[in-house]
CSV table of C-alpha atoms in Angstrom, one decimal:
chain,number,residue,atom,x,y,z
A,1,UNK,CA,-3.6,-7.3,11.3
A,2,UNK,CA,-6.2,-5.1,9.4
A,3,UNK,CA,-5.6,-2.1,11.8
A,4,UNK,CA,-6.6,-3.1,15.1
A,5,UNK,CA,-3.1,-3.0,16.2
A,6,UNK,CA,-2.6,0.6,15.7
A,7,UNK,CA,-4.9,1.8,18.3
A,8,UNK,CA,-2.8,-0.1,20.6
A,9,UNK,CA,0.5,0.8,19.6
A,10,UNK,CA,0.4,4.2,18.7
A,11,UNK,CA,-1.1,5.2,22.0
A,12,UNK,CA,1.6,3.7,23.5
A,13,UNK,CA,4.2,5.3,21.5
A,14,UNK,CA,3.2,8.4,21.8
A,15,UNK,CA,4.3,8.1,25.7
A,16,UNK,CA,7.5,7.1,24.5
A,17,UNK,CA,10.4,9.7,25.1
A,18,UNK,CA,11.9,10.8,21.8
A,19,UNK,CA,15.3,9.6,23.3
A,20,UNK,CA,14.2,6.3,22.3
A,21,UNK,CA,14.1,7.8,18.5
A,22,UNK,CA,17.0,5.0,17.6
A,23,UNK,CA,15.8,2.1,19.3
A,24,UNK,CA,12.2,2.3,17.5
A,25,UNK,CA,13.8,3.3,13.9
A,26,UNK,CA,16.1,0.4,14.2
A,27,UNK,CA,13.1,-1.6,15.6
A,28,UNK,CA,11.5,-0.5,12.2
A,29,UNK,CA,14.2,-0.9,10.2
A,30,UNK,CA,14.4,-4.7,10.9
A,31,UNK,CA,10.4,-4.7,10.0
A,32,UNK,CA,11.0,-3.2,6.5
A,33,UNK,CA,12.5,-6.2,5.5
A,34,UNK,CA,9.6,-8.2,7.4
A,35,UNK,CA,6.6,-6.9,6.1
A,36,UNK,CA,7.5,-3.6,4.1
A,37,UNK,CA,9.7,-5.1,1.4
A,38,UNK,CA,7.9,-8.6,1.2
A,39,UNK,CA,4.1,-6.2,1.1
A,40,UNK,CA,5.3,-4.4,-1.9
A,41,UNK,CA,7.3,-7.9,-3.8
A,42,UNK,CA,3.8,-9.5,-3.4
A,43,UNK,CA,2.1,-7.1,-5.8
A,44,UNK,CA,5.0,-7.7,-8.1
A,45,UNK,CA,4.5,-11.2,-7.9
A,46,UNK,CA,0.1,-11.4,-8.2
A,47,UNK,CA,0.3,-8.5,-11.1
A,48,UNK,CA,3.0,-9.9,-13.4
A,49,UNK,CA,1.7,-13.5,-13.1
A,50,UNK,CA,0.6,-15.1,-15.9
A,51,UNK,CA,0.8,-11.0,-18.0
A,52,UNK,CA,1.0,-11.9,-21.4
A,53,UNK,CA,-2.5,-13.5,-20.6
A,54,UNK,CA,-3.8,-10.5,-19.4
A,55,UNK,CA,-2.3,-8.1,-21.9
A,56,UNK,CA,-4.2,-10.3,-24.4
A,57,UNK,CA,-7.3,-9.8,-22.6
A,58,UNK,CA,-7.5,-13.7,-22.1
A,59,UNK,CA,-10.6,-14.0,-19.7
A,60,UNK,CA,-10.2,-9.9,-18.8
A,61,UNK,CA,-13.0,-7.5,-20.5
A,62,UNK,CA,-11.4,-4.8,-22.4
A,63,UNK,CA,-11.6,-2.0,-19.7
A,64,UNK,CA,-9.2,-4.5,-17.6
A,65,UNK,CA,-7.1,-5.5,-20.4
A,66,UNK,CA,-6.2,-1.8,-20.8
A,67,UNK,CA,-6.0,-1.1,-17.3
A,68,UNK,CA,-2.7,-3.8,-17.1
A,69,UNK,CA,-1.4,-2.6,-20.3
A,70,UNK,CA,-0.5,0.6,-18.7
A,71,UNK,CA,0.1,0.2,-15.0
A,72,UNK,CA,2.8,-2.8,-16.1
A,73,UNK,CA,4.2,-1.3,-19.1
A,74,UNK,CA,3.4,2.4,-19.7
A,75,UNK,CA,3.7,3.2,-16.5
A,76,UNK,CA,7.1,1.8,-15.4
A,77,UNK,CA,8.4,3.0,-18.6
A,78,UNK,CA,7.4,6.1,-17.8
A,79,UNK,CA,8.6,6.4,-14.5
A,80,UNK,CA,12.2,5.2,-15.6
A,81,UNK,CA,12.4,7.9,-18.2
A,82,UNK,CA,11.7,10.7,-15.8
A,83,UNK,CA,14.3,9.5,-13.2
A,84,UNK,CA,17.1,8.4,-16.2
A,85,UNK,CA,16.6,12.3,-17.0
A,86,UNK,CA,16.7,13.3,-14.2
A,87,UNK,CA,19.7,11.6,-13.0
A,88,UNK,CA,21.6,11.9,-16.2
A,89,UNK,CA,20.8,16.1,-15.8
A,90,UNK,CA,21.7,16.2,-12.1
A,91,UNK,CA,18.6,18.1,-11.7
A,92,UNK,CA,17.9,17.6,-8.0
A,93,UNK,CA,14.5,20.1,-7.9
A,94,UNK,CA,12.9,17.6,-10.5
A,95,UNK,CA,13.5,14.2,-8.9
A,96,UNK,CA,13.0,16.2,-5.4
A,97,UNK,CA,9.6,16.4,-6.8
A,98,UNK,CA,8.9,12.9,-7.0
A,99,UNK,CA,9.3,12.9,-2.9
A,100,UNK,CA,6.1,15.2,-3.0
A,101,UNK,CA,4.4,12.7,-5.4
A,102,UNK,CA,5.1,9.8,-3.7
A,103,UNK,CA,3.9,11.3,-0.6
A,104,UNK,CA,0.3,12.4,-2.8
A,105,UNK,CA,-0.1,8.9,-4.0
A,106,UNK,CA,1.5,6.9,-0.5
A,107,UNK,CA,-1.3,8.7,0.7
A,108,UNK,CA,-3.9,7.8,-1.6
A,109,UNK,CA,-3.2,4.3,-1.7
A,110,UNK,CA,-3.7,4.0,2.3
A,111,UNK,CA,-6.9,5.4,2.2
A,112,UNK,CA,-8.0,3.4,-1.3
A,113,UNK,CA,-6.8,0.2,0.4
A,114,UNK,CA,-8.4,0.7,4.1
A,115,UNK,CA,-11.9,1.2,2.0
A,116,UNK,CA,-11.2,-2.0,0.3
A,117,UNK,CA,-10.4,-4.1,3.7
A,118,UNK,CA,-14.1,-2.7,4.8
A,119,UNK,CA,-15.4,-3.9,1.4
A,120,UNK,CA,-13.6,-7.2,1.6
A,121,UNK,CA,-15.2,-7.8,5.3
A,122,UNK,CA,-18.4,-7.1,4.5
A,123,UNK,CA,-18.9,-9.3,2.0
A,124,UNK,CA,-17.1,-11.9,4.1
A,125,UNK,CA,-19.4,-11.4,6.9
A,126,UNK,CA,-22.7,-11.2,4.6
A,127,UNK,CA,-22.9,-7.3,5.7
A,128,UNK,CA,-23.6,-5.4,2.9
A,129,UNK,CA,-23.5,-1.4,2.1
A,130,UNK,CA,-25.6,0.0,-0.4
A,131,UNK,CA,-24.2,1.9,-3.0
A,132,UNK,CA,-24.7,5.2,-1.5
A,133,UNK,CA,-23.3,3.6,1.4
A,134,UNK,CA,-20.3,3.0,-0.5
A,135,UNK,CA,-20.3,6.7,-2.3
A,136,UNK,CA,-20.2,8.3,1.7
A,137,UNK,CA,-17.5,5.5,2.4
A,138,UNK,CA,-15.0,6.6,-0.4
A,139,UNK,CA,-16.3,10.2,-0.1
A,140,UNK,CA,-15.3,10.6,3.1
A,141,UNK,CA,-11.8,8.6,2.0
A,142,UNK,CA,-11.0,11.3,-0.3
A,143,UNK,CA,-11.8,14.1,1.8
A,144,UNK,CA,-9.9,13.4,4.9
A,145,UNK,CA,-6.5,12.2,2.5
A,146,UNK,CA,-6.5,15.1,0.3
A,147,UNK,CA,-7.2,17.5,3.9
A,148,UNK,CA,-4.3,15.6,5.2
A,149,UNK,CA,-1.8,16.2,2.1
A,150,UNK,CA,-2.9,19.8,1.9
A,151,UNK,CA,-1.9,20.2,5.5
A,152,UNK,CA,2.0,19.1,4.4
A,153,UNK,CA,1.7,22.0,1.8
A,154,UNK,CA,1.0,24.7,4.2
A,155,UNK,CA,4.1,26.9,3.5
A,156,UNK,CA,6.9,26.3,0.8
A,157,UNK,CA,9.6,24.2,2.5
A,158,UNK,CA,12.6,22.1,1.9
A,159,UNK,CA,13.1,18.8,3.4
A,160,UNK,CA,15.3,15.5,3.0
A,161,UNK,CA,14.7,12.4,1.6
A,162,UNK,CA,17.7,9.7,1.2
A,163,UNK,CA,19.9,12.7,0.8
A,164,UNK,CA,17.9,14.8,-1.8
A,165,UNK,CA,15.9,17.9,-0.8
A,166,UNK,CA,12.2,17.8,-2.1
A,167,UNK,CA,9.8,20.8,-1.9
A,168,UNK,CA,6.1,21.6,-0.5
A,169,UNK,CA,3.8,24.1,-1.8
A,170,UNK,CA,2.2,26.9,-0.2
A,171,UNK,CA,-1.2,26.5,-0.4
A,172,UNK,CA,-4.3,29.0,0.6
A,173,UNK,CA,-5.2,29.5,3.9
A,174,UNK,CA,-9.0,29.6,2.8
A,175,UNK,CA,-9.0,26.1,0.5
A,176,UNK,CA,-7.1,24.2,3.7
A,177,UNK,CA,-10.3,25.3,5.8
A,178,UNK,CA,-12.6,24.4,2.4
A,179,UNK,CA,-10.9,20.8,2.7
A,180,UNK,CA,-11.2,20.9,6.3
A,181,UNK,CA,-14.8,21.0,5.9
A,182,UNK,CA,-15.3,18.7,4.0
A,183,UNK,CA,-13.5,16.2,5.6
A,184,UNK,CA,-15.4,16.8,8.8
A,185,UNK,CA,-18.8,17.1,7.5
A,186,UNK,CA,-18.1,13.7,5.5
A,187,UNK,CA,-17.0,12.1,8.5
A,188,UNK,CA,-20.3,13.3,10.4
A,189,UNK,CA,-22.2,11.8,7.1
A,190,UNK,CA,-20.0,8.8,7.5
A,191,UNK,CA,-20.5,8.4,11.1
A,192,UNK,CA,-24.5,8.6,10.8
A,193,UNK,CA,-24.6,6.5,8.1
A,194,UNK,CA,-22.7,3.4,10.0
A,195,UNK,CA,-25.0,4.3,12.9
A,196,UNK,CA,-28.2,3.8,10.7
A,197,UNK,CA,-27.0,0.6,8.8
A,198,UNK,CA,-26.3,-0.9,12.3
A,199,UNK,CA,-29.1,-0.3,13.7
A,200,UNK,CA,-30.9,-1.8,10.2
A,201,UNK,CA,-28.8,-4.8,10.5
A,202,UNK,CA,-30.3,-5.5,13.7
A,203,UNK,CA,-26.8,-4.7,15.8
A,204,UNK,CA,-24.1,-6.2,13.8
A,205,UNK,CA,-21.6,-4.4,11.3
A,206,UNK,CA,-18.1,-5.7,9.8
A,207,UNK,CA,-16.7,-4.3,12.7
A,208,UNK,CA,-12.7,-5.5,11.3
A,209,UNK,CA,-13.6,-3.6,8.4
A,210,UNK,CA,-14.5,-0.7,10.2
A,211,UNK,CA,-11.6,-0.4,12.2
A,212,UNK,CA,-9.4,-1.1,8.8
A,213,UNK,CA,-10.7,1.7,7.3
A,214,UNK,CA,-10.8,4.4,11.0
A,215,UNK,CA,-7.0,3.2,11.0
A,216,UNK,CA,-5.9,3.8,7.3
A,217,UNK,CA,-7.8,7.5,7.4
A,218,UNK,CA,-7.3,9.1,10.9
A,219,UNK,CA,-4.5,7.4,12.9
A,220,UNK,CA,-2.4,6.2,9.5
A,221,UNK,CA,-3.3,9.9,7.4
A,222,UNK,CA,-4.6,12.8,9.3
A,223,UNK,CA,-2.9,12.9,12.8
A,224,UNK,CA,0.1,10.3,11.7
A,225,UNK,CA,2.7,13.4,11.9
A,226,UNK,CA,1.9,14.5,15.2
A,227,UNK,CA,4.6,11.7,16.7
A,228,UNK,CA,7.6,10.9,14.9
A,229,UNK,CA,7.6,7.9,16.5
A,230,UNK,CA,4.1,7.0,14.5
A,231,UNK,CA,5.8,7.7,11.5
A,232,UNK,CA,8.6,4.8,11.7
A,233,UNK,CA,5.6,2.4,12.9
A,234,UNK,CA,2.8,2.9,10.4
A,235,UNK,CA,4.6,1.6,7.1
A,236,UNK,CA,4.7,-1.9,8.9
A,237,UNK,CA,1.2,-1.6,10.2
A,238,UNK,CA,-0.1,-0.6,6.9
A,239,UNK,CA,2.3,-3.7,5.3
A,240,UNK,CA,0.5,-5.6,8.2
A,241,UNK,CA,-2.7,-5.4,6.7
A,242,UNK,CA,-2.0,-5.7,3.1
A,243,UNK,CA,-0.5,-8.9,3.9
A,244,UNK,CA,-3.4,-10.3,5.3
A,245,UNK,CA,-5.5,-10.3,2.9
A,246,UNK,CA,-2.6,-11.2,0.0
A,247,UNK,CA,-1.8,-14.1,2.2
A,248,UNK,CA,-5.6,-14.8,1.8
A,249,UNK,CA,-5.9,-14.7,-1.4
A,250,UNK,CA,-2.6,-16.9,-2.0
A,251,UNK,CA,-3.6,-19.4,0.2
A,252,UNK,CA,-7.4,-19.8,-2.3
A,253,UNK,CA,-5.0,-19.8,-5.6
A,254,UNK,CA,-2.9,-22.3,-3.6
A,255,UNK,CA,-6.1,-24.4,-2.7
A,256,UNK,CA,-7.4,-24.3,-6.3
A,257,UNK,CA,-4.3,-27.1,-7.8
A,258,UNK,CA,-5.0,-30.2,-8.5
A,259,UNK,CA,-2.9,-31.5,-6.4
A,260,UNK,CA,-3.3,-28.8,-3.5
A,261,UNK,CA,-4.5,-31.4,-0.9
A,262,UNK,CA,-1.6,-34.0,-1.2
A,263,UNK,CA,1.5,-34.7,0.7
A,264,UNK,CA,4.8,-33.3,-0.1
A,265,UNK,CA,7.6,-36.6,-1.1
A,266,UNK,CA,10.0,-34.8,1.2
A,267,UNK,CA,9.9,-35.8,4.9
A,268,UNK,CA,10.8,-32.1,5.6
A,269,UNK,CA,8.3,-30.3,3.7
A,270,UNK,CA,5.8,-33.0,4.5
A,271,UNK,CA,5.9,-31.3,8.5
A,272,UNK,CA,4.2,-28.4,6.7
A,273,UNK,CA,1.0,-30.9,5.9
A,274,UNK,CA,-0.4,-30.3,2.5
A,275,UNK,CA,1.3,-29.4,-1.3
A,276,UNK,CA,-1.2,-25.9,-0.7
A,277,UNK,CA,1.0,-24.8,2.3
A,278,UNK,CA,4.7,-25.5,0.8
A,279,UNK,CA,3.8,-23.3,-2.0
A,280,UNK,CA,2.4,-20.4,-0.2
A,281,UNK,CA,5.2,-21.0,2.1
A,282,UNK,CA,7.6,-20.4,-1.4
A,283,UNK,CA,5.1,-17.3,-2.8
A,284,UNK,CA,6.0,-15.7,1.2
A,285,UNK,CA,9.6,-16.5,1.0
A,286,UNK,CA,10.0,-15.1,-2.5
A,287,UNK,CA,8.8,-11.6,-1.6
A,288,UNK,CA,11.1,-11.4,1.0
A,289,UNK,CA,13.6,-12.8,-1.6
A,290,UNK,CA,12.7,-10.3,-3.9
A,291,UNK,CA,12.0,-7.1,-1.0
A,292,UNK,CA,15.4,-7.6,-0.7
A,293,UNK,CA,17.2,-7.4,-4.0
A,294,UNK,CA,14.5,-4.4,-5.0
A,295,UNK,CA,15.6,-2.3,-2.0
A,296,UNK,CA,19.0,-3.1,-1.0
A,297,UNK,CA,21.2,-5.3,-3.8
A,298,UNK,CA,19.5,-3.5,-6.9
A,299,UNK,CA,20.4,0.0,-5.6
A,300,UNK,CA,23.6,-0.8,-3.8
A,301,UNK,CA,24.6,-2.6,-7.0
A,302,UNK,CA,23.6,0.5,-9.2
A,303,UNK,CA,25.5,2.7,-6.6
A,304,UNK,CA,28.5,0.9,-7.2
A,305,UNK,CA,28.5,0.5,-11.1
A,306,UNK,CA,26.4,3.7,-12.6
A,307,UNK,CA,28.5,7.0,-11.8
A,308,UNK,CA,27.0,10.4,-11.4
A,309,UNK,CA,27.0,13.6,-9.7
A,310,UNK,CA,27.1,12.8,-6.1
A,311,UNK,CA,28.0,16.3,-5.0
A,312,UNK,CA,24.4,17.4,-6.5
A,313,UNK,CA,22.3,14.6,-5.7
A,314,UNK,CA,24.2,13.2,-3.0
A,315,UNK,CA,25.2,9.5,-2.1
A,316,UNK,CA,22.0,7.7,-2.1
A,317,UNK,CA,20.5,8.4,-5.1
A,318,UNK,CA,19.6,5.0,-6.3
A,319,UNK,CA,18.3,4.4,-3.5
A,320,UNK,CA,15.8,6.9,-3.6
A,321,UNK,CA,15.0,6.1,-6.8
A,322,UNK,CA,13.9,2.8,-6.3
A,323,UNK,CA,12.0,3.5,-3.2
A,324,UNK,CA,9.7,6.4,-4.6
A,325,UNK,CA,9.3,3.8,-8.1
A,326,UNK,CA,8.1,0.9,-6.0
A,327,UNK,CA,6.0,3.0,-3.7
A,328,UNK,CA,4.3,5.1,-6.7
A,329,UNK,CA,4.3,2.2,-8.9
A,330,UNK,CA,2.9,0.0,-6.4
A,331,UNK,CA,-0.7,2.2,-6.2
A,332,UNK,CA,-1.3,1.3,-9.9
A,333,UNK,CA,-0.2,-2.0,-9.3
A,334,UNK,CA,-3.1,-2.0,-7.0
A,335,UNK,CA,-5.4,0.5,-8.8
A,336,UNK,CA,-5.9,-2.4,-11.2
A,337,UNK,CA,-5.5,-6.0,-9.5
A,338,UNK,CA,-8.1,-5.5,-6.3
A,339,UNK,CA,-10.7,-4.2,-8.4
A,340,UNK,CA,-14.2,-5.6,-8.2
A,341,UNK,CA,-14.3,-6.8,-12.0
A,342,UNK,CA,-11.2,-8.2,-12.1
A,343,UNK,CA,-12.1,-12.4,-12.5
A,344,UNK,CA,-9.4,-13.5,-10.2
A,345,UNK,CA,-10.0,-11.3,-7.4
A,346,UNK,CA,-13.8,-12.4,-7.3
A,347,UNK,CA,-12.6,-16.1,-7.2
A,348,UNK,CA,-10.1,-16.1,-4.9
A,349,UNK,CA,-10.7,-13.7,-2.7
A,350,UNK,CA,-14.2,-14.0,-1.4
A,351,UNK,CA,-13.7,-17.8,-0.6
């Protein structure tokens, strides 16, 4: 679940004829709703818990309090202005824009979140990186993400995204080789580094972690576009691995009630065995509740009821909307919730 997978599955893909295109999209498709939909609802339903807590800064240091205050208000508020204007101007070049962003941060968030799984194992597996350890780790994270987002700005191009046309950037020959450099001198570092603290931790390594983190920044972001086939796969694989450590997490909240450890009155929910498991069972089942209304009902609904120019920005415009909002939005969802200060994280997570 934390990346393994991928380096079985994209091999095997990649042997796949490209007649098979369909079959794997649709294959896809029916994941979304599995793990892409319910992976994003699950942020919704962790950040906003509890808020008015947090935007008091009750039990969150001021730096934290701050940090909620504008990735669940300012934020959002934000973002809904910029597409309202844009929609309400038909000004397809400015929301095509947000396609290029959403890419930037989809990007960023892979890379940010495969360094976290690492972090996360080795703390669970009592194998520890220094903190120039860590600076190489997120280094090297940087370097090979922005390499891999300059390489879609190559040339100025147009493309299509839920029936708007977005833009790339031409950028310099000589500051793609500068980032290329970068990112494979910090992988060398990288690489000689993971060989030294092995060998100083007598053989042993959060080796999960390790392939998290390989995954998210070489198979998921550098070579990802080499297939097309890779690209319908690695949403659910990524989705795959953020849910394993939400479910995690869920399951400690769950475990902290009082009355975690008892049995459920009803016969039916009593097969599940204790309280703990019916009500992570209900926190799964609500983000694919809510996956569901946030990228189908909401937008279809919207479609239906909100006119505008569909000759300029085409028949899927709220759909596009919501899925750049929710993937943009959900990096500073994230940005804030899995950091190391945050209280909650360091209870529940570490168990």
């Amino acid at each position: 679940m934390l990346g393994g997978s991928a380096f079985l599955i994209l091999p095997v893909l990649f042997f796949v004829p490209l007649r098979y295109e369909g079959l794997v999209a649709a294959i896809t498709f029916f994941l979304a709703y599995l793990l892409n939909y319910p992976h994003f609802a699950h942020s919704y339903q962790i950040f906003y818990r509890n808020f008015g807590r947090k935007v008091r800064g009750e039990g969150y240091d001021r730096g934290l309090q701050v940090r909620y205050i504008l990735a669940g208000i300012v934020v959002p508020l934000l973002m809904g202005a910029f597409f309202a204007y844009g929609a309400m101007a038909a000004n397809a070049r400015l929301l095509g824009n947000a396609a290029n962003a959403m890419f930037f941060f989809v990007g960023w968030h892979y890379v940010k979140q495969g360094y976290g799984m690492l972090m996360v194992d080795a703390v669970l597996k009592r194998r520890f990186f220094t903190d120039l350890d860590k600076k190489i780790l997120l280094v090297n994270s940087y370097a090979v993400w922005l390499f891999a987002w300059l390489q879609t700005n190559t040339a100025v191009s147009e493309g299509n995204y839920y029936g708007l046309q977005y833009y790339t950037f031409a950028t310099p020959a000589w500051v793609n080789a500068i980032a290329l450099s970068i990112a494979a001198a910090s992988t060398a570092v990288t690489a000689v580094m993971l060989i030294n603290r092995w060998s100083r931790n007598g053989g042993g390594l959060p080796y999960n972690g390790i392939v998290a983190y390989a995954a998210s920044l070489y198979l998921w972001i550098l070579i990802v576009r080499i297939n097309p086939l890779w690209l319908l796969v690695v949403p659910a694989l990524h989705s795959l691995q953020y849910l394993a450590v939400v479910w995690r997490y869920q399951s400690n909240v769950e475990r902290d009630g009082p009355d975690a450890e008892s049995i459920p009155r009803s016969r039916i929910l009593a097969i599940l065995g204790r309280v703990y498991r019916v009500r992570v069972l209900e926190f799964v089942s609500a983000g694919l509740l809510l996956g569901g209304l946030g990228f189908w009902l909401i937008p279809t609904v919207l479609t239906a009821l909100v006119p505008y120019d569909e000759q300029i920005l085409g028949s899927s415009l709220f759909f596009f909307i919501v899925l750049i909002f929710i993937n943009v939005h959900h990096y500073f969802l994230d940005n804030v919730m899995w950091r190391r200060g945050n209280p909650e994280v360091s209870k529940y997570l570490f168990r």
